[in-house]
Short mmCIF file of C-alpha atoms in Angstrom, two decimals:
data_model
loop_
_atom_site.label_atom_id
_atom_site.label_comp_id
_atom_site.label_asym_id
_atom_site.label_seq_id
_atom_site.Cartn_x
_atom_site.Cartn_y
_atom_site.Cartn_z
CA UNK A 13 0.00 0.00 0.00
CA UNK A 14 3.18 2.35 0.17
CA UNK A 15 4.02 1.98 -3.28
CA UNK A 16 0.24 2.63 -4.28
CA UNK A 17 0.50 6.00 -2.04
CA UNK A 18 3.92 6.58 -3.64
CA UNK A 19 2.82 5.87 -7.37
CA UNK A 20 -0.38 7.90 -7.49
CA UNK A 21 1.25 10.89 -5.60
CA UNK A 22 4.09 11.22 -8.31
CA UNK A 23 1.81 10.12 -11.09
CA UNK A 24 -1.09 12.52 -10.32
CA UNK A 25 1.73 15.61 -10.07
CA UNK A 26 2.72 14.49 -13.46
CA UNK A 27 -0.83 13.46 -15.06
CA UNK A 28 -3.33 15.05 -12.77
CA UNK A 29 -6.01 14.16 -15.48
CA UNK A 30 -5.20 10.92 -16.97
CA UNK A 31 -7.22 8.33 -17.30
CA UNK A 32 -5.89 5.56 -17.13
CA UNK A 33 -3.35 6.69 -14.19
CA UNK A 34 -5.74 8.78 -12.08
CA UNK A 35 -7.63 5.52 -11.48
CA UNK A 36 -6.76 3.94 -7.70
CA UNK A 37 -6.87 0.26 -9.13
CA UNK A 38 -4.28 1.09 -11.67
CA UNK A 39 -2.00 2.43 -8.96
CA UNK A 40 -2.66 -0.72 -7.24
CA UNK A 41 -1.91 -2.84 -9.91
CA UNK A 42 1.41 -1.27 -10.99
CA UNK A 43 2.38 -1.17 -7.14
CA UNK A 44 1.78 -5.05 -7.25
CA UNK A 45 3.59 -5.10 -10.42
CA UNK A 46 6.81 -3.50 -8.86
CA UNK A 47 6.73 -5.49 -5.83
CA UNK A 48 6.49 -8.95 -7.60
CA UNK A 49 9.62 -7.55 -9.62
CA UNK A 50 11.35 -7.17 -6.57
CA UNK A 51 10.71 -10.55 -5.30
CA UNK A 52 11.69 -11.92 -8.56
CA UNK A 53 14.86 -10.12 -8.66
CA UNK A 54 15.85 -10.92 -5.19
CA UNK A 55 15.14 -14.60 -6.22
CA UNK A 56 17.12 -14.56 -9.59
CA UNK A 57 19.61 -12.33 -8.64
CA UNK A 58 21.43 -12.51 -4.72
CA UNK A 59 24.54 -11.89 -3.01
CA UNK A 60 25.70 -15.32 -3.58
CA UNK A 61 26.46 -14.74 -7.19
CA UNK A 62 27.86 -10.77 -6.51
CA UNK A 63 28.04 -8.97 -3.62
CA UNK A 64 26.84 -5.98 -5.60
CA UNK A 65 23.45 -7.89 -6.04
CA UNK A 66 22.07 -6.47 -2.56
CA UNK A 67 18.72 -5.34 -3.39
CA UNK A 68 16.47 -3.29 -1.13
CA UNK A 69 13.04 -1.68 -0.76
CA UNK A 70 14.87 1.55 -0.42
CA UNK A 71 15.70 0.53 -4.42
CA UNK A 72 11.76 0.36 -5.34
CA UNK A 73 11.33 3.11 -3.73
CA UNK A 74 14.21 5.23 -5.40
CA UNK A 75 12.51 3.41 -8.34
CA UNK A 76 9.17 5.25 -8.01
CA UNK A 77 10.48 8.68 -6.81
CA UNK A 78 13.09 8.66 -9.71
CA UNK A 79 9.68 9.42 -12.20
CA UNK A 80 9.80 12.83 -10.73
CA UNK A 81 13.28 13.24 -12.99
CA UNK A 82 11.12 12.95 -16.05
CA UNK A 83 9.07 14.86 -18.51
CA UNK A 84 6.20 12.00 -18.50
CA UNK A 85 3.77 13.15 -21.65
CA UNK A 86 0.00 12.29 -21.65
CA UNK A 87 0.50 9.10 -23.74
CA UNK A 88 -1.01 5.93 -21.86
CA UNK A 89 1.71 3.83 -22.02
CA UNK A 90 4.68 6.50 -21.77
CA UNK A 91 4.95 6.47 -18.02
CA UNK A 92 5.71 2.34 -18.72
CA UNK A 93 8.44 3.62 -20.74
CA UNK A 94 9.89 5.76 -18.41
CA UNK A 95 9.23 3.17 -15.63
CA UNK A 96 11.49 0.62 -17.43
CA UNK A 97 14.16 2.99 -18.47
CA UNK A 98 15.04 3.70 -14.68
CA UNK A 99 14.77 0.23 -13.80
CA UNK A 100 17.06 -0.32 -16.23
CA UNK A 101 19.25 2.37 -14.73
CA UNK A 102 18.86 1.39 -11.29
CA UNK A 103 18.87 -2.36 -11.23
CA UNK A 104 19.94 -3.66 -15.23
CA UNK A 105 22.95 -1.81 -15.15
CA UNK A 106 24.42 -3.54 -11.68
CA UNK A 107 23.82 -7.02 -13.22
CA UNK A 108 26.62 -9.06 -14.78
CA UNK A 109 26.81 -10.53 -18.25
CA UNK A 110 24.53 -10.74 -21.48
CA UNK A 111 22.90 -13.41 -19.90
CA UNK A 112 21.91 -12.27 -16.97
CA UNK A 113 21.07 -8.74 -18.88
CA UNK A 114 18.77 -10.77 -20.92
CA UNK A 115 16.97 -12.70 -18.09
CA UNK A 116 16.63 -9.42 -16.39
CA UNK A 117 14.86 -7.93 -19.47
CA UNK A 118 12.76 -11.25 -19.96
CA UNK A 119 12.06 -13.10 -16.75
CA UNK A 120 12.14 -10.58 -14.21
CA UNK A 121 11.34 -7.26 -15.85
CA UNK A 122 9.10 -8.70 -18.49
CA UNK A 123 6.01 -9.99 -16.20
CA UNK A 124 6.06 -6.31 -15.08
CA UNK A 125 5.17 -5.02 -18.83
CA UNK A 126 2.81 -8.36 -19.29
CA UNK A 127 0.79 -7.21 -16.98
CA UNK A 128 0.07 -4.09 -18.89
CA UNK A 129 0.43 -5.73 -22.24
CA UNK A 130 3.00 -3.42 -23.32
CA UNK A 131 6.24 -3.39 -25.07
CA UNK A 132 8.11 -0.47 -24.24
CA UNK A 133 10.05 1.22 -27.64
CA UNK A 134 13.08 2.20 -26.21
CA UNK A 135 16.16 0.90 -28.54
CA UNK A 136 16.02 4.57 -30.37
CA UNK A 137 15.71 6.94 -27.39
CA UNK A 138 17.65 8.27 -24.17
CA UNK A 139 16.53 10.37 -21.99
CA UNK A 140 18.41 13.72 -21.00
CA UNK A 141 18.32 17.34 -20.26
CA UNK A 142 20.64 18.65 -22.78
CA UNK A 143 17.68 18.81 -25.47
CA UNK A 144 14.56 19.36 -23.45
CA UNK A 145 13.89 23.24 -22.15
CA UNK A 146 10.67 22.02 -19.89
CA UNK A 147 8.37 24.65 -18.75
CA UNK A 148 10.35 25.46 -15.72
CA UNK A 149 14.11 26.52 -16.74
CA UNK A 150 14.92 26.39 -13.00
CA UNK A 151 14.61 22.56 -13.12
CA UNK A 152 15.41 20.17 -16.00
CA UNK A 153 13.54 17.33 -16.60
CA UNK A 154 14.89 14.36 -18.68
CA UNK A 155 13.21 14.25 -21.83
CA UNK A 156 13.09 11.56 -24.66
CA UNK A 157 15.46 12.21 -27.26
CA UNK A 158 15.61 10.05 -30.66
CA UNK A 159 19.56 8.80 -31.10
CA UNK A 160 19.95 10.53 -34.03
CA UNK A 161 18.78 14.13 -32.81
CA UNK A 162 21.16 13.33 -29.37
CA UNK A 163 24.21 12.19 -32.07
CA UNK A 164 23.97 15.80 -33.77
CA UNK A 165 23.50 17.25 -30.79
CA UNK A 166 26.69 15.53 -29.34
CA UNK A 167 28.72 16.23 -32.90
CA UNK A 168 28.23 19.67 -32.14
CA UNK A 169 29.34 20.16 -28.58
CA UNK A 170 32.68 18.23 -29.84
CA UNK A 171 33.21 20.62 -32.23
CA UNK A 172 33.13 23.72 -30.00
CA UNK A 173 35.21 21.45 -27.82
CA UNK A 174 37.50 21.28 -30.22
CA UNK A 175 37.77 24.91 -31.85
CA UNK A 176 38.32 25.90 -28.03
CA UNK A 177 40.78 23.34 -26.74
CA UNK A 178 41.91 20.57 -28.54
CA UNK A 179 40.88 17.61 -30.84
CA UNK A 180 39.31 14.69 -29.44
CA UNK A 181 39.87 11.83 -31.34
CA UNK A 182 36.94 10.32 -30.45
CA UNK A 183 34.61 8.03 -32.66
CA UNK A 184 30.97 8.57 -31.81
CA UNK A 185 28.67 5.30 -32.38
CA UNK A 186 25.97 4.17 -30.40
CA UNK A 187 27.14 2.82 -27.15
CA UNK A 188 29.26 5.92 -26.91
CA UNK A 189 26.55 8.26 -27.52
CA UNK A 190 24.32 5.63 -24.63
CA UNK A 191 26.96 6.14 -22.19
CA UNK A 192 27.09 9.74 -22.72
CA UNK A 193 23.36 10.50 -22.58
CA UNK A 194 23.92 8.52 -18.75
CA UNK A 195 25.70 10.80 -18.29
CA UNK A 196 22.91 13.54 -17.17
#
């Protein structure tokens, strides 16, 4: 129930009118949703294989209040995009190996979007600051940037880089441009 109370407090600030996200049973739901994840990665993923594989609630709930980082549009299913992209930050990233990366993504993320019946579309976007004004200049939300509009956008700061200082050097393809867009 604190992940319901959590969930429709940062999903209301963002879409106060939605819906399909204003609804109490949705909030609910998704709160379920997270918390089976969590048991499921616990399961798949402990201490005994890496140390690093300590997972707590205080992760979830860094999970849920990390949505307040984003620009989260009225689409139905965008806030299930931006919901996977931090999990992906916060708990894909720490995990070892292809293999693992790929049991993440299918047997422990995936029930998560089954429940929803959605496939995020994420393979073509990052989400940063550099390319998103916001309303409010005073804070910068992450916004969803196609790879090809964050590659020009990155091809240009090198260049001023490198009328100002000096060259580079540096080849730009995509997990390059993926690791900078973590960056912000």
């Amino acid at each position: 129930q604190v992940y319901t109370v959590y969930l429709k407090a940062v999903l209301q600030s963002r879409l106060p009118n939605h819906q399909l996200w204003s609804d109490y049973k949705n909030m609910e739901k998704l709160a379920g949703s997270l918390l089976d994840f969590y048991e499921n990665l616990k399961k798949r993923f402990t201490v005994d294989h890496y140390r690093h594989y300590l997972f707590t609630p205080r992760d979830i709930t860094s999970l849920v209040i990390g949505l307040l980082r984003y620009d989260i549009t009225d689409s139905e299913h965008q806030p299930l995009d931006v919901l996977t992209h931090e999990a992906q930050r916060l708990f894909r990233d720490r995990i070892v190996g292809e293999d693992s990366s790929r049991s993440f993504d299918g047997d422990v993320w995936g029930p998560v979007l089954r429940a929803w019946n959605h496939k995020p579309d994420l393979k073509d976007s990052h989400f940063t600051t550099w390319m998103f004004g916001g309303e409010d200049k005073d804070v910068r939300m992450l916004g969803r940037s196609k790879y090809e509009d964050l590659l020009s956008h990155v091809k240009d700061g090198q260049i001023k880089y490198e009328r100002e200082f000096k060259e580079l050097n540096i080849l730009l393809f995509p997990e390059i441009i993926d690791r900078i867009a973590r960056l912000d």
